[in-house]
XYZ file of C-alpha atoms in Angstrom:
358
model
C 26.218 48.841 -13.950
C 24.746 50.904 -16.826
C 21.743 48.650 -16.779
C 21.261 49.721 -12.971
C 21.218 53.381 -13.912
C 18.798 52.871 -16.523
C 16.467 51.216 -13.848
C 17.257 54.066 -11.305
C 16.331 56.764 -13.740
C 12.861 55.103 -14.142
C 11.866 56.518 -10.786
C 11.559 59.973 -12.386
C 8.454 58.723 -14.059
C 6.894 58.180 -10.681
C 7.935 61.247 -8.727
C 5.313 63.966 -8.897
C 6.164 67.605 -8.797
C 4.787 69.916 -6.243
C 4.020 66.839 -4.306
C 2.989 68.574 -0.890
C 0.506 70.752 -2.604
C -2.997 70.251 -4.489
C -2.307 70.554 -8.115
C -4.679 71.009 -11.119
C -2.190 69.084 -13.327
C 0.166 66.487 -12.252
C 3.793 66.618 -13.766
C 6.318 64.090 -13.051
C 10.088 64.735 -12.614
C 10.753 63.087 -15.987
C 8.155 65.130 -17.894
C 9.672 68.365 -16.242
C 12.988 67.391 -17.225
C 11.891 66.705 -20.957
C 10.418 70.135 -21.179
C 13.684 71.712 -19.604
C 15.804 69.899 -22.460
C 13.762 71.885 -25.005
C 13.896 75.259 -23.011
C 17.551 74.844 -22.300
C 18.439 73.824 -25.880
C 16.549 76.905 -27.505
C 18.339 79.209 -24.927
C 21.650 77.751 -26.102
C 21.063 78.233 -29.745
C 19.901 81.877 -28.950
C 23.285 82.517 -27.091
C 25.233 80.984 -29.791
C 23.234 83.308 -32.331
C 24.220 86.194 -30.035
C 28.010 85.454 -30.296
C 28.419 83.306 -27.125
C 30.067 80.148 -26.854
C 28.072 77.491 -25.221
C 29.047 73.780 -24.977
C 25.633 72.103 -25.840
C 26.781 68.625 -24.858
C 27.675 69.705 -21.513
C 24.517 71.666 -21.075
C 22.379 68.616 -22.170
C 24.536 66.354 -19.971
C 23.817 68.568 -16.974
C 19.999 68.449 -17.454
C 19.675 64.802 -17.845
C 21.925 64.105 -14.633
C 21.164 67.084 -12.252
C 17.992 65.464 -10.838
C 19.367 61.888 -10.472
C 19.861 62.296 -6.806
C 16.274 62.769 -6.245
C 15.814 59.069 -7.395
C 17.717 58.131 -4.115
C 16.672 60.834 -1.682
C 13.125 61.587 -3.228
C 11.849 64.968 -3.800
C 12.455 67.410 -0.828
C 10.577 70.639 -1.258
C 12.659 73.993 -1.878
C 11.429 75.516 1.153
C 12.264 72.568 3.382
C 15.794 72.144 1.635
C 16.617 75.921 2.349
C 15.568 75.629 6.167
C 17.898 72.405 6.536
C 20.743 74.120 4.686
C 20.266 77.241 7.132
C 20.078 75.019 10.241
C 22.792 72.663 9.364
C 24.310 73.098 5.984
C 26.954 70.253 6.593
C 24.058 67.853 7.396
C 22.528 68.688 3.874
C 25.827 68.386 2.251
C 26.599 65.005 3.709
C 23.207 63.570 2.869
C 23.375 65.039 -0.841
C 26.939 63.784 -1.257
C 25.901 60.248 0.026
C 23.201 60.022 -2.543
C 25.659 61.148 -5.450
C 28.235 58.309 -3.976
C 25.323 55.806 -4.340
C 24.816 56.691 -8.063
C 28.548 56.674 -8.891
C 28.813 53.028 -7.769
C 26.906 52.109 -10.921
C 28.919 54.561 -13.175
C 32.101 53.016 -15.000
C 35.223 54.600 -13.335
C 36.159 56.528 -16.674
C 32.790 58.436 -16.422
C 32.631 58.930 -12.725
C 34.172 62.608 -12.792
C 31.807 63.568 -15.562
C 28.717 62.325 -13.760
C 29.713 63.850 -10.516
C 30.433 67.146 -12.012
C 27.203 67.401 -13.712
C 25.147 66.443 -10.573
C 27.035 68.789 -8.210
C 27.959 71.807 -10.601
C 24.739 71.784 -12.739
C 23.830 75.340 -11.877
C 27.119 76.900 -11.440
C 28.209 80.313 -12.937
C 29.337 79.106 -16.221
C 26.987 79.894 -19.150
C 25.800 76.464 -19.185
C 25.031 76.511 -15.491
C 23.216 79.757 -15.734
C 21.033 78.311 -18.837
C 20.248 75.260 -16.673
C 19.072 77.379 -13.752
C 17.063 79.661 -16.249
C 15.401 76.812 -17.904
C 14.824 75.065 -14.578
C 12.941 78.287 -13.293
C 10.985 78.672 -16.643
C 9.505 75.190 -16.257
C 8.546 75.689 -12.621
C 6.983 79.143 -13.805
C 4.881 77.303 -16.263
C 3.668 74.793 -13.865
C 2.933 77.242 -10.997
C 1.160 79.726 -13.507
C -1.484 77.092 -14.145
C -1.758 75.968 -10.611
C -1.953 79.541 -8.912
C -5.299 80.027 -10.696
C -6.962 77.258 -9.016
C -5.069 76.998 -5.614
C -3.863 80.522 -4.973
C -3.636 79.796 -1.288
C -0.875 77.083 -2.030
C 1.095 78.525 -4.978
C 0.720 82.256 -4.638
C 4.127 82.515 -2.815
C 6.039 80.238 -4.880
C 4.698 81.554 -8.088
C 5.833 85.353 -6.842
C 9.128 83.855 -5.697
C 9.913 82.018 -9.003
C 8.866 85.138 -11.153
C 11.284 87.375 -8.903
C 14.196 84.981 -9.519
C 13.402 85.014 -13.251
C 13.852 88.539 -13.715
C 17.179 88.429 -11.936
C 18.701 86.085 -14.835
C 21.239 87.811 -16.647
C 21.021 85.903 -20.013
C 19.750 87.576 -23.108
C 18.359 84.573 -24.499
C 16.095 84.007 -21.503
C 14.646 87.584 -21.796
C 14.282 87.130 -25.300
C 11.935 84.133 -24.280
C 10.111 86.056 -21.934
C 9.436 88.906 -24.290
C 9.143 87.655 -27.624
C 5.572 86.240 -28.461
C 6.864 83.929 -31.132
C 9.310 82.156 -28.865
C 6.794 82.149 -25.961
C 4.387 80.401 -28.458
C 6.828 78.016 -29.680
C 7.544 76.705 -25.993
C 3.747 76.603 -25.213
C 3.400 74.133 -28.166
C 6.380 72.231 -26.865
C 4.970 72.166 -23.373
C 2.033 69.922 -24.864
C 4.490 66.933 -24.731
C 4.097 67.123 -20.932
C 0.275 66.170 -21.193
C 0.643 63.742 -24.215
C 0.021 60.486 -22.387
C 1.781 57.513 -24.074
C -0.144 54.103 -24.505
C -3.358 56.135 -23.761
C -5.486 53.252 -24.968
C -4.354 51.034 -22.245
C -4.666 51.325 -18.395
C -1.365 51.962 -16.775
C 0.191 51.586 -13.248
C 2.743 54.451 -14.159
C 1.441 56.871 -16.675
C 4.133 58.376 -18.972
C 4.134 61.403 -21.138
C 5.904 62.131 -24.269
C 8.095 64.689 -22.470
C 8.925 62.146 -19.805
C 9.798 59.724 -22.568
C 12.010 62.377 -24.241
C 14.006 62.690 -20.985
C 14.448 58.865 -20.596
C 15.519 58.503 -24.397
C 18.070 61.322 -24.067
C 19.262 59.774 -20.942
C 19.583 56.340 -22.346
C 21.245 57.707 -25.542
C 23.940 59.551 -23.491
C 24.593 56.153 -21.732
C 24.944 54.418 -24.992
C 27.130 56.966 -26.655
C 29.480 57.009 -23.816
C 30.406 53.310 -24.539
C 30.927 53.770 -28.336
C 33.766 55.121 -30.101
C 33.952 57.455 -33.205
C 30.326 58.810 -32.442
C 29.136 62.415 -32.406
C 27.620 62.730 -28.968
C 25.775 66.079 -29.510
C 24.178 64.671 -32.693
C 22.912 61.838 -30.984
C 21.580 63.750 -27.939
C 19.950 66.376 -30.080
C 18.003 63.678 -32.129
C 16.874 62.098 -29.042
C 15.563 65.330 -27.691
C 13.520 66.487 -30.700
C 12.592 62.913 -32.131
C 8.982 63.223 -30.873
C 8.480 66.865 -31.235
C 5.817 66.325 -33.877
C 3.668 64.710 -31.338
C 3.096 68.155 -29.640
C 0.857 68.745 -32.436
C -0.470 65.449 -33.691
C -0.617 63.735 -30.225
C 0.885 60.264 -29.627
C -0.165 58.130 -32.536
C 1.046 54.663 -31.729
C 3.108 52.500 -34.149
C 0.433 49.767 -34.793
C -2.046 52.364 -35.798
C 0.525 53.958 -38.246
C 1.113 50.519 -39.768
C -2.489 49.351 -39.714
C -3.056 49.770 -43.213
C -0.553 50.212 -46.158
C 0.235 53.810 -46.911
C -1.244 55.085 -43.627
C 2.239 55.665 -41.933
C 3.457 57.748 -45.055
C 0.348 59.963 -44.762
C 1.003 60.545 -41.062
C 4.485 61.468 -41.722
C 3.352 63.949 -44.523
C 0.987 65.453 -41.993
C 3.746 65.702 -39.233
C 5.884 67.621 -41.832
C 3.320 69.845 -42.799
C 2.258 70.922 -39.355
C 5.886 71.181 -38.026
C 6.748 73.355 -41.121
C 3.685 75.485 -41.005
C 3.030 75.763 -37.140
C 6.247 75.325 -35.172
C 9.205 76.213 -37.213
C 7.923 79.796 -38.263
C 7.941 80.706 -34.597
C 11.820 80.360 -34.543
C 14.415 82.630 -36.019
C 15.389 81.007 -39.363
C 18.535 79.850 -38.723
C 17.538 77.760 -35.587
C 14.435 76.687 -37.490
C 16.868 75.353 -40.272
C 18.945 73.445 -37.800
C 15.848 72.091 -35.779
C 13.984 70.896 -38.936
C 15.791 67.522 -39.707
C 16.082 66.905 -35.853
C 12.197 66.923 -35.621
C 11.387 65.262 -38.969
C 14.188 62.730 -39.753
C 15.850 62.154 -36.250
C 16.707 58.420 -37.051
C 18.510 59.292 -40.303
C 22.251 59.902 -40.497
C 24.136 56.905 -39.833
C 25.120 55.466 -36.470
C 23.947 58.731 -34.559
C 20.374 58.030 -36.035
C 20.521 54.518 -35.162
C 21.367 55.146 -31.543
C 18.752 57.489 -31.309
C 16.279 55.066 -32.580
C 17.729 52.283 -30.308
C 17.244 54.567 -27.257
C 13.645 55.344 -28.459
C 12.864 51.477 -28.447
C 14.602 51.151 -25.115
C 12.385 53.883 -23.617
C 9.228 52.033 -24.824
C 10.597 48.565 -23.640
C 11.345 50.027 -20.018
C 7.706 51.299 -19.976
C 6.352 47.826 -20.942
C 8.701 46.257 -18.223
C 7.377 48.711 -15.513
C 3.964 47.354 -16.211
C 4.674 43.879 -16.151
C 6.609 44.192 -12.900
C 3.973 46.222 -11.276
C 1.370 43.406 -12.013
C -0.470 44.878 -14.878
C -2.538 41.738 -15.930
C -3.074 42.319 -19.602
C -1.240 40.507 -22.525
C -0.593 43.836 -24.329
C 2.397 44.958 -22.489
C 3.967 41.384 -22.219
C 3.560 41.056 -26.155
C 4.932 44.559 -26.733
C 7.876 43.975 -24.534
C 8.907 40.847 -26.644
C 8.444 42.532 -29.732
C 10.272 45.481 -28.930
C 13.234 43.444 -27.508
C 13.377 41.689 -30.843
C 13.352 44.997 -32.589
C 16.409 46.088 -30.460
C 18.282 43.003 -30.796
C 17.713 43.006 -34.622
C 19.698 46.508 -34.694
C 22.771 44.474 -33.806
C 24.179 47.141 -31.283
C 25.964 45.223 -28.633
C 26.263 47.976 -26.192
C 22.290 48.275 -26.173
C 21.771 44.508 -25.877
C 23.792 44.554 -22.852
C 21.302 47.196 -21.524
C 18.104 45.468 -22.075
C 16.408 45.211 -18.660
Protein backbone atom coordinates (compact mmCIF):
# COMPACT_ATOMS: atom_id res chain seq x y z
CA UNK A 1 0.00 0.00 0.00
CA UNK A 2 2.66 2.53 1.02
CA UNK A 3 4.80 1.32 -1.88
CA UNK A 4 1.93 2.27 -4.22
CA UNK A 5 1.84 5.79 -2.77
CA UNK A 6 5.55 6.17 -3.47
CA UNK A 7 5.02 5.03 -7.05
CA UNK A 8 2.12 7.48 -7.45
CA UNK A 9 4.23 10.39 -6.19
CA UNK A 10 6.75 9.83 -9.00
CA UNK A 11 4.14 11.26 -11.40
CA UNK A 12 5.01 14.67 -9.92
CA UNK A 13 8.40 14.42 -11.67
CA UNK A 14 6.75 14.15 -15.09
CA UNK A 15 4.04 16.82 -14.84
CA UNK A 16 5.10 20.19 -16.22
CA UNK A 17 3.85 23.47 -14.84
CA UNK A 18 2.05 25.94 -17.19
CA UNK A 19 1.52 23.02 -19.55
CA UNK A 20 -0.83 24.90 -21.92
CA UNK A 21 1.64 27.79 -22.50
CA UNK A 22 5.08 28.15 -24.05
CA UNK A 23 7.64 28.56 -21.28
CA UNK A 24 11.23 29.74 -21.15
CA UNK A 25 11.93 27.39 -18.26
CA UNK A 26 10.30 24.03 -17.64
CA UNK A 27 9.38 23.38 -14.01
CA UNK A 28 7.88 20.09 -12.82
CA UNK A 29 5.22 19.82 -10.14
CA UNK A 30 7.80 18.07 -7.94
CA UNK A 31 10.28 20.94 -8.31
CA UNK A 32 7.54 23.46 -7.57
CA UNK A 33 6.56 21.58 -4.40
CA UNK A 34 10.19 21.35 -3.29
CA UNK A 35 10.56 25.13 -3.55
CA UNK A 36 7.22 25.72 -1.80
CA UNK A 37 8.46 23.65 1.14
CA UNK A 38 11.29 26.15 1.64
CA UNK A 39 9.13 29.25 1.20
CA UNK A 40 6.49 27.96 3.60
CA UNK A 41 9.01 26.81 6.20
CA UNK A 42 10.66 30.24 6.24
CA UNK A 43 7.26 31.90 6.56
CA UNK A 44 6.35 29.60 9.44
CA UNK A 45 9.61 30.44 11.24
CA UNK A 46 9.01 34.15 10.74
CA UNK A 47 5.47 33.86 12.11
CA UNK A 48 6.77 32.01 15.16
CA UNK A 49 9.38 34.75 15.64
CA UNK A 50 6.50 37.23 15.58
CA UNK A 51 4.79 35.38 18.43
CA UNK A 52 2.30 33.34 16.40
CA UNK A 53 1.64 29.62 16.90
CA UNK A 54 2.31 27.53 13.81
CA UNK A 55 2.06 23.75 13.65
CA UNK A 56 5.10 23.17 11.44
CA UNK A 57 4.45 19.43 11.04
CA UNK A 58 0.92 20.13 9.81
CA UNK A 59 2.25 22.83 7.48
CA UNK A 60 4.77 20.48 5.85
CA UNK A 61 2.23 17.64 5.76
CA UNK A 62 -0.19 19.80 3.79
CA UNK A 63 2.41 20.85 1.23
CA UNK A 64 3.61 17.34 0.43
CA UNK A 65 0.05 16.00 0.10
CA UNK A 66 -1.90 18.92 -1.39
CA UNK A 67 -1.08 18.13 -5.03
CA UNK A 68 -1.35 14.35 -4.87
CA UNK A 69 -4.80 14.42 -6.56
CA UNK A 70 -3.01 15.86 -9.62
CA UNK A 71 -1.25 12.52 -9.93
CA UNK A 72 -4.69 11.02 -10.64
CA UNK A 73 -6.53 13.75 -12.58
CA UNK A 74 -3.47 15.50 -14.11
CA UNK A 75 -2.88 19.24 -14.06
CA UNK A 76 -6.03 21.21 -14.90
CA UNK A 77 -5.29 24.91 -15.48
CA UNK A 78 -6.62 27.37 -12.91
CA UNK A 79 -8.80 29.21 -15.45
CA UNK A 80 -10.36 25.94 -16.64
CA UNK A 81 -10.91 24.78 -13.06
CA UNK A 82 -12.67 28.04 -12.17
CA UNK A 83 -14.94 27.83 -15.21
CA UNK A 84 -15.90 24.23 -14.38
CA UNK A 85 -16.62 25.26 -10.78
CA UNK A 86 -18.79 28.13 -12.02
CA UNK A 87 -20.78 26.02 -14.48
CA UNK A 88 -21.12 22.94 -12.27
CA UNK A 89 -19.51 23.10 -8.84
CA UNK A 90 -20.97 19.73 -7.87
CA UNK A 91 -19.36 18.04 -10.90
CA UNK A 92 -15.93 19.41 -9.92
CA UNK A 93 -16.40 18.40 -6.29
CA UNK A 94 -17.41 14.84 -7.23
CA UNK A 95 -14.51 14.47 -9.64
CA UNK A 96 -11.96 15.85 -7.14
CA UNK A 97 -13.34 13.71 -4.31
CA UNK A 98 -13.09 10.61 -6.52
CA UNK A 99 -9.37 11.26 -7.03
CA UNK A 100 -8.86 11.58 -3.28
CA UNK A 101 -10.77 8.34 -2.73
CA UNK A 102 -8.41 6.59 -5.16
CA UNK A 103 -5.39 7.81 -3.20
CA UNK A 104 -6.91 6.85 0.14
CA UNK A 105 -7.26 3.24 -1.02
CA UNK A 106 -3.50 2.90 -0.55
CA UNK A 107 -3.37 4.70 2.81
CA UNK A 108 -3.51 2.62 6.03
CA UNK A 109 -6.84 3.15 7.81
CA UNK A 110 -5.28 4.86 10.84
CA UNK A 111 -3.86 7.62 8.61
CA UNK A 112 -6.75 8.13 6.16
CA UNK A 113 -8.28 11.09 8.01
CA UNK A 114 -4.92 12.86 8.18
CA UNK A 115 -4.30 12.41 4.45
CA UNK A 116 -7.82 13.45 3.50
CA UNK A 117 -7.68 16.59 5.63
CA UNK A 118 -4.33 17.62 4.15
CA UNK A 119 -5.60 17.24 0.57
CA UNK A 120 -9.00 18.87 1.07
CA UNK A 121 -8.16 21.63 3.56
CA UNK A 122 -4.59 22.50 2.59
CA UNK A 123 -5.45 26.17 2.00
CA UNK A 124 -8.10 26.74 4.69
CA UNK A 125 -8.29 29.79 6.97
CA UNK A 126 -5.93 28.41 9.62
CA UNK A 127 -2.52 30.03 9.79
CA UNK A 128 -1.04 26.87 8.26
CA UNK A 129 -3.57 27.07 5.39
CA UNK A 130 -2.79 30.74 4.81
CA UNK A 131 0.95 30.02 4.68
CA UNK A 132 0.41 27.19 2.17
CA UNK A 133 -1.64 29.51 -0.03
CA UNK A 134 0.89 32.34 0.21
CA UNK A 135 3.89 30.08 -0.50
CA UNK A 136 2.02 28.58 -3.46
CA UNK A 137 1.39 32.05 -4.86
CA UNK A 138 5.01 33.10 -4.33
CA UNK A 139 6.32 30.08 -6.23
CA UNK A 140 3.86 30.72 -9.08
CA UNK A 141 4.91 34.39 -9.10
CA UNK A 142 8.60 33.49 -9.45
CA UNK A 143 7.79 31.20 -12.40
CA UNK A 144 5.51 33.72 -14.12
CA UNK A 145 7.97 36.56 -13.49
CA UNK A 146 10.54 34.86 -15.72
CA UNK A 147 8.16 33.64 -18.39
CA UNK A 148 6.30 36.96 -18.81
CA UNK A 149 9.52 38.53 -20.11
CA UNK A 150 9.64 36.11 -23.02
CA UNK A 151 5.96 35.35 -23.63
CA UNK A 152 4.00 38.41 -22.44
CA UNK A 153 1.02 37.46 -24.61
CA UNK A 154 0.66 34.25 -22.59
CA UNK A 155 1.79 35.33 -19.13
CA UNK A 156 0.78 38.97 -18.64
CA UNK A 157 -2.72 38.12 -17.39
CA UNK A 158 -1.74 35.33 -14.95
CA UNK A 159 1.28 37.34 -13.77
CA UNK A 160 -0.87 40.36 -12.91
CA UNK A 161 -3.52 38.13 -11.34
CA UNK A 162 -0.94 36.45 -9.09
CA UNK A 163 0.53 39.80 -8.03
CA UNK A 164 -2.93 41.10 -7.15
CA UNK A 165 -3.67 37.99 -5.07
CA UNK A 166 -0.29 38.20 -3.31
CA UNK A 167 -0.91 41.68 -1.95
CA UNK A 168 -4.21 40.55 -0.42
CA UNK A 169 -2.37 38.05 1.83
CA UNK A 170 -2.66 39.17 5.46
CA UNK A 171 0.44 37.48 6.85
CA UNK A 172 3.27 39.60 8.22
CA UNK A 173 5.81 36.95 7.23
CA UNK A 174 4.72 37.08 3.60
CA UNK A 175 5.11 40.84 3.35
CA UNK A 176 8.49 40.52 5.07
CA UNK A 177 9.55 38.21 2.25
CA UNK A 178 8.22 40.58 -0.41
CA UNK A 179 9.89 43.67 1.07
CA UNK A 180 13.10 42.48 2.74
CA UNK A 181 15.97 42.30 0.22
CA UNK A 182 17.91 39.73 2.25
CA UNK A 183 14.95 37.37 2.52
CA UNK A 184 14.22 37.75 -1.19
CA UNK A 185 17.86 37.02 -1.97
CA UNK A 186 17.77 33.93 0.26
CA UNK A 187 14.77 32.52 -1.61
CA UNK A 188 16.37 33.39 -4.95
CA UNK A 189 19.38 31.31 -3.90
CA UNK A 190 17.10 28.46 -2.81
CA UNK A 191 15.17 28.65 -6.11
CA UNK A 192 18.38 27.48 -7.84
CA UNK A 193 17.46 23.99 -6.59
CA UNK A 194 14.67 23.97 -9.20
CA UNK A 195 17.28 24.22 -11.96
CA UNK A 196 19.99 21.95 -10.52
CA UNK A 197 19.54 18.78 -12.59
CA UNK A 198 20.39 15.48 -10.94
CA UNK A 199 22.49 12.78 -12.67
CA UNK A 200 23.40 15.52 -15.12
CA UNK A 201 26.18 13.54 -16.82
CA UNK A 202 23.71 10.88 -18.05
CA UNK A 203 20.79 11.07 -20.51
CA UNK A 204 17.43 10.80 -18.78
CA UNK A 205 13.90 9.92 -19.83
CA UNK A 206 12.53 11.84 -16.81
CA UNK A 207 14.94 14.63 -15.80
CA UNK A 208 14.76 15.45 -12.10
CA UNK A 209 16.03 18.43 -10.13
CA UNK A 210 17.33 18.82 -6.61
CA UNK A 211 14.10 20.64 -5.65
CA UNK A 212 12.01 17.77 -7.04
CA UNK A 213 14.18 15.32 -5.14
CA UNK A 214 13.61 17.41 -1.99
CA UNK A 215 9.85 17.04 -2.37
CA UNK A 216 10.11 13.29 -2.92
CA UNK A 217 12.52 12.74 0.00
CA UNK A 218 10.26 14.72 2.34
CA UNK A 219 7.20 12.79 1.15
CA UNK A 220 9.00 9.48 1.66
CA UNK A 221 10.34 10.41 5.09
CA UNK A 222 6.79 11.34 6.11
CA UNK A 223 5.50 7.89 5.08
CA UNK A 224 8.36 6.16 6.90
CA UNK A 225 7.96 8.19 10.10
CA UNK A 226 4.21 7.49 10.18
CA UNK A 227 5.00 3.79 10.50
CA UNK A 228 7.59 4.21 13.27
CA UNK A 229 7.16 4.67 17.00
CA UNK A 230 9.08 7.12 19.16
CA UNK A 231 10.30 9.35 16.35
CA UNK A 232 10.25 13.14 16.08
CA UNK A 233 8.20 13.68 12.92
CA UNK A 234 9.05 17.37 12.56
CA UNK A 235 12.78 16.72 12.95
CA UNK A 236 12.68 14.06 10.22
CA UNK A 237 10.74 16.31 7.84
CA UNK A 238 13.00 19.32 8.39
CA UNK A 239 16.16 17.28 7.85
CA UNK A 240 14.64 16.03 4.59
CA UNK A 241 13.71 19.52 3.40
CA UNK A 242 17.13 21.05 4.03
CA UNK A 243 19.46 18.13 3.33
CA UNK A 244 20.48 19.32 -0.15
CA UNK A 245 20.43 23.10 0.38
CA UNK A 246 24.23 23.44 -0.10
CA UNK A 247 23.69 22.27 -3.68
CA UNK A 248 21.90 25.56 -4.38
CA UNK A 249 25.42 27.01 -4.21
CA UNK A 250 27.68 24.13 -5.28
CA UNK A 251 25.47 22.34 -7.80
CA UNK A 252 24.80 18.60 -7.63
CA UNK A 253 28.19 16.95 -7.04
CA UNK A 254 27.49 13.24 -7.35
CA UNK A 255 28.63 10.83 -4.63
CA UNK A 256 31.06 8.83 -6.87
CA UNK A 257 32.90 12.07 -7.65
CA UNK A 258 33.06 13.03 -3.99
CA UNK A 259 34.61 9.65 -3.18
CA UNK A 260 36.81 9.33 -6.26
CA UNK A 261 40.03 10.16 -4.39
CA UNK A 262 40.76 10.00 -0.68
CA UNK A 263 40.10 13.27 1.12
CA UNK A 264 38.08 14.93 -1.66
CA UNK A 265 34.71 14.38 0.05
CA UNK A 266 36.03 16.12 3.16
CA UNK A 267 37.13 19.11 1.07
CA UNK A 268 33.69 19.30 -0.58
CA UNK A 269 32.04 19.29 2.87
CA UNK A 270 34.32 22.13 3.97
CA UNK A 271 33.44 24.11 0.84
CA UNK A 272 29.71 23.53 1.43
CA UNK A 273 30.02 24.69 5.04
CA UNK A 274 31.98 27.79 4.05
CA UNK A 275 29.52 28.76 1.30
CA UNK A 276 26.43 28.17 3.44
CA UNK A 277 27.88 30.14 6.35
CA UNK A 278 29.16 33.00 4.21
CA UNK A 279 26.44 33.31 1.55
CA UNK A 280 23.13 31.84 2.73
CA UNK A 281 22.85 32.10 6.49
CA UNK A 282 23.76 35.83 6.74
CA UNK A 283 20.61 36.54 4.70
CA UNK A 284 18.39 35.20 7.50
CA UNK A 285 17.46 36.53 10.95
CA UNK A 286 20.08 35.23 13.38
CA UNK A 287 17.79 32.86 15.29
CA UNK A 288 16.48 31.28 12.09
CA UNK A 289 20.00 31.00 10.69
CA UNK A 290 21.10 29.23 13.88
CA UNK A 291 18.16 26.81 13.57
CA UNK A 292 18.78 26.11 9.87
CA UNK A 293 22.55 25.61 10.04
CA UNK A 294 22.64 21.98 11.32
CA UNK A 295 19.70 21.04 9.10
CA UNK A 296 21.67 22.21 6.06
CA UNK A 297 25.12 20.97 7.04
CA UNK A 298 24.52 17.89 9.23
CA UNK A 299 21.10 16.60 8.13
CA UNK A 300 21.90 12.91 8.63
CA UNK A 301 23.29 13.23 12.16
CA UNK A 302 21.04 12.97 15.19
CA UNK A 303 20.03 9.37 15.78
CA UNK A 304 16.98 7.77 14.21
CA UNK A 305 15.68 11.01 12.67
CA UNK A 306 18.88 11.52 10.71
CA UNK A 307 18.91 7.86 9.73
CA UNK A 308 15.36 8.05 8.37
CA UNK A 309 16.20 11.22 6.43
CA UNK A 310 19.22 9.46 4.90
CA UNK A 311 17.16 6.37 4.05
CA UNK A 312 14.59 8.61 2.35
CA UNK A 313 17.38 10.34 0.43
CA UNK A 314 18.57 6.97 -0.83
CA UNK A 315 15.00 5.94 -1.67
CA UNK A 316 14.70 9.05 -3.81
CA UNK A 317 17.80 8.06 -5.77
CA UNK A 318 16.61 4.45 -6.01
CA UNK A 319 13.26 5.51 -7.46
CA UNK A 320 14.94 7.78 -10.03
CA UNK A 321 17.10 4.84 -11.19
CA UNK A 322 14.03 2.60 -11.34
CA UNK A 323 12.16 5.13 -13.48
CA UNK A 324 14.97 5.14 -16.02
CA UNK A 325 15.15 1.34 -16.09
CA UNK A 326 11.37 0.94 -16.50
CA UNK A 327 11.33 3.62 -19.22
CA UNK A 328 13.88 1.62 -21.22
CA UNK A 329 17.07 3.62 -20.70
CA UNK A 330 19.61 1.16 -22.10
CA UNK A 331 22.74 2.08 -20.20
CA UNK A 332 24.29 0.06 -17.41
CA UNK A 333 24.76 3.05 -15.10
CA UNK A 334 21.20 3.13 -13.77
CA UNK A 335 20.99 -0.66 -13.30
CA UNK A 336 24.27 -0.75 -11.41
CA UNK A 337 23.31 2.32 -9.36
CA UNK A 338 19.92 0.79 -8.55
CA UNK A 339 21.53 -2.38 -7.14
CA UNK A 340 24.18 -0.42 -5.23
CA UNK A 341 21.66 1.95 -3.66
CA UNK A 342 19.31 -0.91 -2.79
CA UNK A 343 22.13 -2.61 -0.89
CA UNK A 344 22.91 0.63 0.96
CA UNK A 345 19.27 0.88 2.04
CA UNK A 346 19.13 -2.74 3.21
CA UNK A 347 22.39 -2.26 5.12
CA UNK A 348 20.68 0.47 7.18
CA UNK A 349 18.46 -2.26 8.65
CA UNK A 350 15.22 -0.28 8.74
CA UNK A 351 12.47 -2.85 8.15
CA UNK A 352 9.84 -0.20 7.36
CA UNK A 353 12.06 1.17 4.58
CA UNK A 354 12.92 -2.27 3.20
CA UNK A 355 9.23 -2.96 2.72
CA UNK A 356 8.97 0.18 0.57
CA UNK A 357 11.70 -0.67 -1.91
CA UNK A 358 10.29 -0.45 -5.43
